[in-house]
Coordinates of C-alpha atoms and ligand atoms in Angstrom, one line a residue:
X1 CA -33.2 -44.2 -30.0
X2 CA -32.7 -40.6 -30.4
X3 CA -29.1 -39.2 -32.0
X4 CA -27.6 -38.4 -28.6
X5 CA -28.7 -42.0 -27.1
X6 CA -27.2 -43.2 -29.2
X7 CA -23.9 -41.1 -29.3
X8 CA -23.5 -41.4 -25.3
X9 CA -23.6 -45.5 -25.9
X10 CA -21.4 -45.3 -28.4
X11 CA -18.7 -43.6 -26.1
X12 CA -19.9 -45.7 -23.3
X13 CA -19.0 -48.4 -25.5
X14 CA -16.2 -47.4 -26.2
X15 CA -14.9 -46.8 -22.8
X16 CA -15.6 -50.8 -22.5
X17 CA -14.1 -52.2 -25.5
X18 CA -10.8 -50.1 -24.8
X19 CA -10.5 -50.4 -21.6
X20 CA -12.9 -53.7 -20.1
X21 CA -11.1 -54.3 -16.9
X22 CA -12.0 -50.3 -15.4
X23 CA -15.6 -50.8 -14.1
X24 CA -15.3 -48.2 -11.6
X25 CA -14.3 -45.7 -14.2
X26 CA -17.2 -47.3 -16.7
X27 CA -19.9 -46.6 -13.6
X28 CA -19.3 -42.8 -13.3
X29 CA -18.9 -41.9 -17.1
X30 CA -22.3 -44.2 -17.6
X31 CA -23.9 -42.0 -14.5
X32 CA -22.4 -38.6 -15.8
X33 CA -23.0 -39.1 -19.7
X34 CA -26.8 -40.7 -19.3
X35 CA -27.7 -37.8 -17.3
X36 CA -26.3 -34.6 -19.6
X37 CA -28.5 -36.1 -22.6
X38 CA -30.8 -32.9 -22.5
X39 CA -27.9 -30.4 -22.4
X40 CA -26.1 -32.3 -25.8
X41 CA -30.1 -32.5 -27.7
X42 CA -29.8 -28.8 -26.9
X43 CA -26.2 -27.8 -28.2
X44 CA -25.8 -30.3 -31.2
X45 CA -22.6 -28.7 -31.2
X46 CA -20.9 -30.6 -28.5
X47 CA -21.0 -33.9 -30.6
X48 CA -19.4 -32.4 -33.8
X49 CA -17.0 -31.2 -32.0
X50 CA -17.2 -34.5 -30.2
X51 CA -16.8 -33.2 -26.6
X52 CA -17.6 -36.5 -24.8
X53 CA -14.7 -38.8 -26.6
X54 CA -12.4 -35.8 -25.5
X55 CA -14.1 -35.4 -22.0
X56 CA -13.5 -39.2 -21.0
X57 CA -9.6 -39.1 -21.6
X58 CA -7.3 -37.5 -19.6
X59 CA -5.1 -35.5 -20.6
X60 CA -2.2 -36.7 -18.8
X61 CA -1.7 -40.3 -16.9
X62 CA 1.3 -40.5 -15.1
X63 CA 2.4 -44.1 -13.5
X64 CA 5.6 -44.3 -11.1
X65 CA 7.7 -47.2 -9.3
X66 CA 7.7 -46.6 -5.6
X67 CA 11.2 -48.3 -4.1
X68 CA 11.6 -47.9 0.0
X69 CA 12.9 -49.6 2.9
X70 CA 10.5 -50.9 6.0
X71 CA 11.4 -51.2 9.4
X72 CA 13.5 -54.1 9.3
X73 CA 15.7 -52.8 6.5
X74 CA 13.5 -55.0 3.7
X75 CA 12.7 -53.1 0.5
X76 CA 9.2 -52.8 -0.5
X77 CA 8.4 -51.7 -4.3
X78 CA 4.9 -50.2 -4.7
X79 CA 2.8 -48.2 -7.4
X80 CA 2.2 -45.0 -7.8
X81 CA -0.1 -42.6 -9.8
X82 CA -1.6 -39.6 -10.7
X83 CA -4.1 -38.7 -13.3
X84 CA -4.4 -35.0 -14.4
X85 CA -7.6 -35.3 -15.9
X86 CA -8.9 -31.9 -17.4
X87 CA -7.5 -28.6 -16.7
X88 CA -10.3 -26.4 -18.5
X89 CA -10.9 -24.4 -15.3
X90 CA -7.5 -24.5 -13.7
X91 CA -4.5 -26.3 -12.4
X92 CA -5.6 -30.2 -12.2
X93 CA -6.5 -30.1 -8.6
X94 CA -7.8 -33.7 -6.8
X95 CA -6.6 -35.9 -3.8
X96 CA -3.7 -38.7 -2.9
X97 CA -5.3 -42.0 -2.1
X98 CA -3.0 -44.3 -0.3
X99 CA -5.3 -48.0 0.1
X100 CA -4.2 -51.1 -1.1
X101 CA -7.6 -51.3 -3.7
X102 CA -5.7 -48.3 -6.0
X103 CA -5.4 -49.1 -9.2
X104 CA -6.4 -46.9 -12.7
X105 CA -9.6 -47.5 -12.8
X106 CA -9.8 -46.3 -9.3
X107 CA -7.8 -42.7 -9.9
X108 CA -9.5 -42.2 -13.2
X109 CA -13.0 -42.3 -11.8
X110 CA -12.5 -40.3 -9.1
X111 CA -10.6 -37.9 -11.8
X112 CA -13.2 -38.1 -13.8
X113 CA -15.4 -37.1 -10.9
X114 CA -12.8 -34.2 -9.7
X115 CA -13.4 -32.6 -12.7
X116 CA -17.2 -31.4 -12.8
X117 CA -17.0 -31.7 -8.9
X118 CA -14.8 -28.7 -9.1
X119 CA -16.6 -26.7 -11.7
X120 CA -19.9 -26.7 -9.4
X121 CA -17.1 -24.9 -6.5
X122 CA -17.4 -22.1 -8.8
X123 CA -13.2 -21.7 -8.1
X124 CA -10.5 -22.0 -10.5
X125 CA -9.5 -25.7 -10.5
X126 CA -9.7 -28.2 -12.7
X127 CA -9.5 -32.0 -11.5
X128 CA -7.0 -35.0 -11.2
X129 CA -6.4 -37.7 -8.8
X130 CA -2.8 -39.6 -7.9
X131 CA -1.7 -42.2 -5.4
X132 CA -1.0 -45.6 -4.4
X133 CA -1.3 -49.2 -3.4
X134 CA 0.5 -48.5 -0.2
X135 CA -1.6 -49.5 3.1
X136 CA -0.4 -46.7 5.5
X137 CA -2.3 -49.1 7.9
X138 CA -0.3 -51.0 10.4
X139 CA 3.0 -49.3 9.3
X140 CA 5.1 -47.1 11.8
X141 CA 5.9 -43.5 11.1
X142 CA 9.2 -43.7 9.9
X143 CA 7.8 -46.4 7.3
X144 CA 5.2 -44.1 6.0
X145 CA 7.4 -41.1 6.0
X146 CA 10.3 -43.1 3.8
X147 CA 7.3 -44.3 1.4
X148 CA 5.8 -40.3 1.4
X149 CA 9.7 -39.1 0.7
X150 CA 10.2 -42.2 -2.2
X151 CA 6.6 -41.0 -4.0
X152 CA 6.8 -37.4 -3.6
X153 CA 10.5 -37.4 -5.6
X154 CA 8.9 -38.7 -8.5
X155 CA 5.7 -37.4 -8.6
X156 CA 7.4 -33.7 -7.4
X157 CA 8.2 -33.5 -11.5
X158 CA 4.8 -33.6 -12.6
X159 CA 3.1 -31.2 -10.2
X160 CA 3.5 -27.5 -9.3
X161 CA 1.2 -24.7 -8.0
X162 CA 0.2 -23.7 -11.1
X163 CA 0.1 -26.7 -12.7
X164 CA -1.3 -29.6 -10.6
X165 CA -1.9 -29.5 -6.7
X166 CA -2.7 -32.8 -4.9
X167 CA -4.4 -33.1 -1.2
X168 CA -5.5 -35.8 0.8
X169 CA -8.0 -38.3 0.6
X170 CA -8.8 -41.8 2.3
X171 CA -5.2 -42.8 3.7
X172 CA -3.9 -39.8 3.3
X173 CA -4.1 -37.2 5.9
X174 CA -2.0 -34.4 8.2
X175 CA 0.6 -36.6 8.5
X176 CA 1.3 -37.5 5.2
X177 CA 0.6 -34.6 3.6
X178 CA 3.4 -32.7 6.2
X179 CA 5.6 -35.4 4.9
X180 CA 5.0 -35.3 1.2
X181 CA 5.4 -31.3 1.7
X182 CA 8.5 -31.6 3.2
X183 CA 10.2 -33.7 0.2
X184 CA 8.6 -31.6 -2.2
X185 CA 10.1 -28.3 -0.6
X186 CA 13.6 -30.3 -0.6
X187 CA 13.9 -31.6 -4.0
X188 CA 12.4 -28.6 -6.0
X189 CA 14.8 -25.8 -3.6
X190 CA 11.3 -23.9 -3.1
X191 CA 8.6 -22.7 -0.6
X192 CA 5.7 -23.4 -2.9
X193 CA 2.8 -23.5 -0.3
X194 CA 0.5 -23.3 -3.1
X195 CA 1.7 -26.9 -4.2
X196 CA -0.2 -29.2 -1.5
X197 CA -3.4 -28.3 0.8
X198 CA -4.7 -30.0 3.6
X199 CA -1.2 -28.9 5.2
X200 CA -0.5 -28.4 8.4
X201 CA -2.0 -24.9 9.9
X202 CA 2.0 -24.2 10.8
X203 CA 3.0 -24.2 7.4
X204 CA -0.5 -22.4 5.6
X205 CA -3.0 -25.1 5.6
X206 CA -6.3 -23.3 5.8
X207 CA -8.3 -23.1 8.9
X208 CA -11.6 -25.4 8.2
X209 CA -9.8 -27.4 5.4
X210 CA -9.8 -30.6 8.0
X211 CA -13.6 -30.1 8.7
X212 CA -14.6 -28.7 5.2
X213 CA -16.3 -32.1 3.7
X214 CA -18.1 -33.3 6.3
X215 CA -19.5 -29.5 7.4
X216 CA -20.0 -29.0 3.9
X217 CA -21.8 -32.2 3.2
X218 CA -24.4 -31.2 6.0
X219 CA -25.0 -27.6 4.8
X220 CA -25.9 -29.3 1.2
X221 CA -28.0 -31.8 3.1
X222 CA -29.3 -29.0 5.6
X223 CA -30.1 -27.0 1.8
X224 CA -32.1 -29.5 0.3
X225 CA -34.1 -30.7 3.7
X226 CA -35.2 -26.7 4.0
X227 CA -35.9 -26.4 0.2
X228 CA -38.5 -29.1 1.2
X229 CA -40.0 -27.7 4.4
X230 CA -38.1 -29.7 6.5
X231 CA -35.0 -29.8 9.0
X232 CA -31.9 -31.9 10.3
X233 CA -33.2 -30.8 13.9
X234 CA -34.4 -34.0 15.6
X235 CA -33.9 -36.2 12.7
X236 CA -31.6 -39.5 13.2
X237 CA -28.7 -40.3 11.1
X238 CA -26.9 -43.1 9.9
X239 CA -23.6 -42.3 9.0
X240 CA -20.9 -44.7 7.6
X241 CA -16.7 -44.2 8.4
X242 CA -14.9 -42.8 10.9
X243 CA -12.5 -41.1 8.8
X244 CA -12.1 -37.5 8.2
X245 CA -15.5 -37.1 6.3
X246 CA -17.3 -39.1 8.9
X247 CA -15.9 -37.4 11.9
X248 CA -17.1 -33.9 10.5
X249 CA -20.5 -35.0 9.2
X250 CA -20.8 -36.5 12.5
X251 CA -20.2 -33.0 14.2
X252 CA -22.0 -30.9 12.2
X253 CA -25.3 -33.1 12.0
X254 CA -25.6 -33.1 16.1
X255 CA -24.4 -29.5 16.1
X256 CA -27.7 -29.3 13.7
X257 CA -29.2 -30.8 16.4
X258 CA -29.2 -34.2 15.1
X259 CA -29.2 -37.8 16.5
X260 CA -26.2 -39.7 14.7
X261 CA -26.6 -43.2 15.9
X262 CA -23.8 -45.3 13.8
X263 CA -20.0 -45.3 12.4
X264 CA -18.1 -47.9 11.2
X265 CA -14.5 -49.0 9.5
X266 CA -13.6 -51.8 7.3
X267 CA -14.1 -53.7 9.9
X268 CA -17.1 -53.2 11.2
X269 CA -20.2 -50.9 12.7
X270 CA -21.1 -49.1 15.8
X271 CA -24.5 -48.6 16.7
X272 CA -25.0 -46.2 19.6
X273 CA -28.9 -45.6 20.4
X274 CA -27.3 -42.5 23.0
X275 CA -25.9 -41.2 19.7
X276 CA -22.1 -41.9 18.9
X277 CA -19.8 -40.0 21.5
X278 CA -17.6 -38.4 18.7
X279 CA -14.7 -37.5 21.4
X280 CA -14.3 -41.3 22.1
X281 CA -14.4 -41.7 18.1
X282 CA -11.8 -39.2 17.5
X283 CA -9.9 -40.5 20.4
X284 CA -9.5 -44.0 18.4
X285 CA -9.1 -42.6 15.3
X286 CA -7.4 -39.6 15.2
X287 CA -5.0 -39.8 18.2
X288 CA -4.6 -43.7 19.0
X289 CA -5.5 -44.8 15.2
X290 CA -7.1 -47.6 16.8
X291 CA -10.1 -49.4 15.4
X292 CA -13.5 -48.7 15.5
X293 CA -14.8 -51.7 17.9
X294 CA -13.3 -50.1 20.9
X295 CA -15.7 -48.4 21.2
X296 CA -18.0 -50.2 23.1
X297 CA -15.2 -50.9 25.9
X298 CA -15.8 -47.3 27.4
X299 CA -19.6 -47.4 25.8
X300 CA -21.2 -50.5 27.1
X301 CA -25.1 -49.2 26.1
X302 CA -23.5 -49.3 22.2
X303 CA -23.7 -52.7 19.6
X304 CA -20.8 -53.4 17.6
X305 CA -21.5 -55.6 14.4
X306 CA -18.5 -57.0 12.3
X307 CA -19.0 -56.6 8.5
X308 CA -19.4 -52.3 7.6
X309 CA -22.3 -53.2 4.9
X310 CA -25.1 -53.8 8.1
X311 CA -24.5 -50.5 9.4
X312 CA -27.7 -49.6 6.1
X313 CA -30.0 -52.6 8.3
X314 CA -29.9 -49.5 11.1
X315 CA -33.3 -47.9 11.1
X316 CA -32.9 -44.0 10.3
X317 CA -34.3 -40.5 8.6
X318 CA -31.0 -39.6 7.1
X319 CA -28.0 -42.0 5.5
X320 CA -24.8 -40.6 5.0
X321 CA -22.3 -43.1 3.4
X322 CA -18.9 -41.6 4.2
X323 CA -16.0 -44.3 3.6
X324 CA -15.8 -45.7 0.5
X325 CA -17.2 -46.4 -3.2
X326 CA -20.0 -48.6 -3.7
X327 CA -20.9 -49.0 -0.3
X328 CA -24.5 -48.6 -0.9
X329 CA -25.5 -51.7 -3.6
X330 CA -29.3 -51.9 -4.3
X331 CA -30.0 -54.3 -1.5
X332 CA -28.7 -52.0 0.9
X333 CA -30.7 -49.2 -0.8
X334 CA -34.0 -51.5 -0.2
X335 CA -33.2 -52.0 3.3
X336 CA -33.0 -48.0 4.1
X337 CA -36.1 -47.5 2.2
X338 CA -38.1 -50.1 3.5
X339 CA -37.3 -48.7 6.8
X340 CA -38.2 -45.5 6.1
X341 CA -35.2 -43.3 5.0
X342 CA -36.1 -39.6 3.7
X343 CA -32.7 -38.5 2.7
X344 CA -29.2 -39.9 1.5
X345 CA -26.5 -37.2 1.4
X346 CA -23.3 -38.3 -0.2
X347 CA -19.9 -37.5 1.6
X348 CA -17.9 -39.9 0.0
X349 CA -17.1 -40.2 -3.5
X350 CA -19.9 -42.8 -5.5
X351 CA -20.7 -44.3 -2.3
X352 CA -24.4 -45.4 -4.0
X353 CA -24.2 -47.9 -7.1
X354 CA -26.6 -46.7 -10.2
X355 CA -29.4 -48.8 -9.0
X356 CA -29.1 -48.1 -5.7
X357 CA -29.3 -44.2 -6.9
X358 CA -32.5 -45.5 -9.0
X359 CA -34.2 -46.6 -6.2
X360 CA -33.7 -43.6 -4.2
X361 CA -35.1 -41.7 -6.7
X362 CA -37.7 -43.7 -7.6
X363 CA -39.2 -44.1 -4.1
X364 CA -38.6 -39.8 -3.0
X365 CA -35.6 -40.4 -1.5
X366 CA -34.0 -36.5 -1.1
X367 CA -30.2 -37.2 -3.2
X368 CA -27.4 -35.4 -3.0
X369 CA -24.8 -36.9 -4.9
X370 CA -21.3 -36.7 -4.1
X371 CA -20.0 -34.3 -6.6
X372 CA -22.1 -32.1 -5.3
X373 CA -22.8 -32.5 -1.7
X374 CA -18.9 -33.5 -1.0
X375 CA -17.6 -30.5 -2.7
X376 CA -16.7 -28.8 0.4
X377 CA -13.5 -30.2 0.6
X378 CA -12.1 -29.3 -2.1
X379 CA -13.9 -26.1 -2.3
X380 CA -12.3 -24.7 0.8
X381 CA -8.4 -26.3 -0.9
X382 CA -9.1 -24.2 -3.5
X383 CA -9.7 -21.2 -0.9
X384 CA -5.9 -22.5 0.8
X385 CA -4.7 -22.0 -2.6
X386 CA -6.0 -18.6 -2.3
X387 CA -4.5 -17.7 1.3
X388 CA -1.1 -19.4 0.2
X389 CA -0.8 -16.7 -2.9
X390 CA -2.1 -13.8 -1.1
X391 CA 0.5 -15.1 2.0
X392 CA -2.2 -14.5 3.9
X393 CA -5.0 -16.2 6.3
X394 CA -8.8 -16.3 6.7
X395 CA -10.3 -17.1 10.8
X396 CA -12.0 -20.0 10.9
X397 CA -15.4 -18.5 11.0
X398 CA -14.3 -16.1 7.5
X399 CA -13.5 -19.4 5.9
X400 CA -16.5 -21.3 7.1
X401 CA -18.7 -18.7 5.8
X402 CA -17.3 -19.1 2.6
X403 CA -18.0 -22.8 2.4
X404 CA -21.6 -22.3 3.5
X405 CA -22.1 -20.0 0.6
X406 CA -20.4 -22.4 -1.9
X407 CA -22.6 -25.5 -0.7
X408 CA -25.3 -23.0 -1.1
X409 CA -25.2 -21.9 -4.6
X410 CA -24.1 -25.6 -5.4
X411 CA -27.3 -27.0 -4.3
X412 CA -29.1 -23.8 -6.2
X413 CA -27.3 -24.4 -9.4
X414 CA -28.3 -28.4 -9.3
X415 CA -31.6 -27.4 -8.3
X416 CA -32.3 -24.8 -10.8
X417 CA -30.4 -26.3 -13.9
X418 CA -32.5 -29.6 -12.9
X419 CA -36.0 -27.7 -13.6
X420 CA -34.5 -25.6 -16.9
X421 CA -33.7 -29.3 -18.3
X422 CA -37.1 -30.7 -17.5
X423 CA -36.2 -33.1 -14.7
X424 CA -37.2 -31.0 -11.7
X425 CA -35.5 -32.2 -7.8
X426 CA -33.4 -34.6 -9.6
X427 CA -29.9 -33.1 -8.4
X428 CA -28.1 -35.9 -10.2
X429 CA -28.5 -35.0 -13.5
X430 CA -28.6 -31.1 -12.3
X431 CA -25.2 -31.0 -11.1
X432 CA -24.1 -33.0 -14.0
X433 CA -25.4 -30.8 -16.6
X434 CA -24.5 -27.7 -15.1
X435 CA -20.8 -28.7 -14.7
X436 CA -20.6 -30.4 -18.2
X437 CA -22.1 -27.1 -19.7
X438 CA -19.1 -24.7 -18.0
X439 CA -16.2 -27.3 -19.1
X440 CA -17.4 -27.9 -23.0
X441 CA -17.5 -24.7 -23.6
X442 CA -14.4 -23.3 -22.3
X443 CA -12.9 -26.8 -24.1
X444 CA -14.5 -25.5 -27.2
X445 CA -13.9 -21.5 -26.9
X446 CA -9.9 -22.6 -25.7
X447 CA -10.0 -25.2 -29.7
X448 CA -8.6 -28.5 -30.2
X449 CA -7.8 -29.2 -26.7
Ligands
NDP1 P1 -10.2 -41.6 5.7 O1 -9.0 -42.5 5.2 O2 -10.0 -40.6 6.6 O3 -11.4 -42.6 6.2 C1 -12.0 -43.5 5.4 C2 -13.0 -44.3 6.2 O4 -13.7 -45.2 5.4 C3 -12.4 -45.1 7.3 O5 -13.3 -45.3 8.4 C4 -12.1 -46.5 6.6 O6 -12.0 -47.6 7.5 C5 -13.4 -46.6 5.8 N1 -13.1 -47.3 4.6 C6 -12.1 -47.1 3.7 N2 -12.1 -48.1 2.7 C7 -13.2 -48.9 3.0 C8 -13.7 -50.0 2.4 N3 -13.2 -50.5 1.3 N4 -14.8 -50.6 3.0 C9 -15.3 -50.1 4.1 N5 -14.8 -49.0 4.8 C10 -13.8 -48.4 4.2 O7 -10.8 -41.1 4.3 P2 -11.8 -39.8 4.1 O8 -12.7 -39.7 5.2 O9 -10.9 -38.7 3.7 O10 -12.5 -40.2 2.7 C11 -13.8 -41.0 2.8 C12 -14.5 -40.8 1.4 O11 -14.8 -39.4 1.2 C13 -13.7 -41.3 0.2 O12 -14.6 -41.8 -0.7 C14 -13.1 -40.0 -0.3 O13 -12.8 -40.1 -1.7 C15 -14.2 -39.0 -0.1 N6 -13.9 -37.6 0.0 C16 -12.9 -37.2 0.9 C17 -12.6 -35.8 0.9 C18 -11.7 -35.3 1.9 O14 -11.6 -34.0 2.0 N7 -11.0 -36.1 2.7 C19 -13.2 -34.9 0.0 C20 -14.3 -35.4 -0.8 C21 -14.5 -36.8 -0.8 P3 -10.6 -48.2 7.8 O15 -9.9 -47.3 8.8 O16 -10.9 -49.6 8.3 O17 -9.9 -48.3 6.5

């Protein structure tokens, strides 16, 4: 085994023995460190200095007691986080996620993930993640605003616009976020806009900052299908969610002149052969925050199919997972291949285990992983974070440009870095490397950080 094998198992390893039960954290360090291999054999450096054991701790783990009251005057104690991973290229900058599955392992892969994600933006940020067990689902507004108020006083300590500026992510959207702004504002005595994006357009949230992953997501997608000689015109999608990633990549792909023919929720899937009807899917979601199987009441030509893992059975050109982690296992990768799948585009965060990545790969599957292909979101946060210090605002169509010639350069700097390293189209291991590259060395030039 060569040197820097073996150096990436022993930190892999390490990773394990220290911490066993975080396998969700384990996954993404295994499926960013495996991949830079060719960028360590070339700067032997990196191991003296021994970038990776410094790379895979964070610099800062922060864990908080949330105490608040429900609607029947009963008090409810929950957890609370945030991870400020690496702040090489700027203030640690990542999501909230309010689900009842958050736990460290959780936070720190997604963290973990933040952090080159963020570098490939090309904008100054570096990356973190924060949030909670809380299940916003099924409580009233008053009970999610007491539980925003409880977390935001303690986590308003650790975070600041030059220091570390959450947003939203699954659970936490416009609502929430208004919320947590409005404690933070009260207990700090200060109009930081700069703290929180993903606000309210009111209060300087950026235009396009609720539509920037799943547009984004399609102009990486549209990228890599034109690099090939192909187009999203006329092809038909299966997309997964019906969050705020779905909604968008639903949007964009039929603006682009594509079929989407699925969505789903925990719950379950719809499979529309009209193509999904996205004002009836934002009607349930966003304004009646309903679930997914109503659907087919106004929609009687549609199927819907409890259990969200079917919704990969649906025969299509183009998969877009866009809910959750490991949503994509290798069965369901088989399935989509064996019916004929050209192109997987990743909206939501390590939708796609390693071997179901593997077997997209290995069969020509087009890839775009989610550090790169979702970076849209945070991209254009980073570009609220320029309008709130300038006290100024973009149009919508000024910061839409913008994100369309972010995704563009991200999916050239995968794509190029991949053939420099000697592992041409594999935009894994080209957005891993090229990130990884930019962070060492300003961790080296900035010393024993
Ligand atoms: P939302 O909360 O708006 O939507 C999440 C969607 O995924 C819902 O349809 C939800 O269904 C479904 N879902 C959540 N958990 C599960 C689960 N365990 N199994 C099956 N379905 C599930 O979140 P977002 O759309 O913001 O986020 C979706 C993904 O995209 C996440 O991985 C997130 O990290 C990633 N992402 C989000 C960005 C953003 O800007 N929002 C930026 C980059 C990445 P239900 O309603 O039943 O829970």
């Amino acid at each position: 085994m060569s040197i820097m094998k073996n150096y990436v198992n022993n930190v892999l390893g390490g990773l394990i023995e220290k911490d066993p039960e975080q396998r969700e954290f384990h996954s993404t360090a295994k499926e960013v460190l495996t991949t830079i291999i060719p960028a360590l054999e070339k700067n032997p450096h990196y191991k003296e200095a021994r970038i990776l054991e410094r790379l895979v701790e964070p610099e800062r783990v922060i864990s908080f007691r949330v105490v608040w009251e429900d609607d029947k005057g009963e008090v409810q104690v929950n957890r609370g986080y945030r991870v400020q991973f690496n702040s090489a290229r700027g203030p640690y900058k990542g999501g909230l996620r309010f689900h009842p599955s958050v736990n460290l392992s959780i936070l720190k892969f997604l963290g973990f993930e933040q952090t080159f994600k963020n570098v490939l933006t090309g904008l100054p940020i570096g990356g973190g993640k924060g949030g909670s067990d809380f299940d916003p689902k099924g409580k009233s507004d008053r009970e999610v605003m007491r539980f925003c108020q409880s977390f935001m006083t303690e986590l308003s300590r650790h975070i600041g616009q030059d220091l570390d500026v959450p947003a939203g992510d699954i659970g936490v959207g416009g609502r929430e976020i208004g919320y947590l702004f409005g404690q933070y504002k009260r207990v700090c005595n200060s109009y930081e806009a700069g703290v929180l994006t993903g606000k309210g357009l009111e209060y300087w949230g950026s235009l396009a900052r609720t539509e920037a992953t799943g547009y984004g997501l399609l102009y990486f997608v549209k990228n890599m299908l034109e690099d090939q000689g192909r187009s999203l015109a006329g092809q038909t999608v299966i997309v997964s969610g019906s969050g705020n990633v779905a909604i968008y990549a639903i949007q964009k792909a039929q603006e682009l002149g594509a079929k989407v023919v699925t969505c789903s929720d925990s719950n379950g899937y719809i499979y529309d052969p009209n193509g999904i009807d996205l004002a009836e899917v934002k009607a349930i979601k966003e304004v009646r925050r309903g679930r997914i199987k109503e659907y087919v009441a106004t929609h009687p030509q549609a199927e819907y199919h409890e259990g969200c893992s079917g919704v990969w059975s649906v025969k299509g050109d183009i998969a877009l997972p866009c809910a959750t982690q490991n949503e994509i296992d290798l069965e369901a990768a088989k399935i989509l291949v064996a019916n004929g799948v050209k192109a997987v585009g990743e909206g939501a965060n390590m939708p796609s285990t390693l071997e179901a990545i593997a077997h997209f790969q290995g069969n020509q599957v087009l890839f775009a992983p989610a550090k790169a292909a979702n970076a849209g979101g945070v991209a254009v946060s980073a570009l609220e974070m320029s309008q709130n210090s300038l006290r100024y605002r973009w149009t919508f169509e000024e910061v839409d440009a913008k994100l369309k010639d972010i995704m563009k350069n991200i999916f050239e700097d995968a794509k190029s870095t991949a053939e420099e390293y000697g592992c041409p189209g594999d935009l894994v291991a080209g957005s891993n490397i090229v990130s990884f590259v930019k962070v060492a060395d300003i961790m080296l030039a900035n010393g024993l950080v």
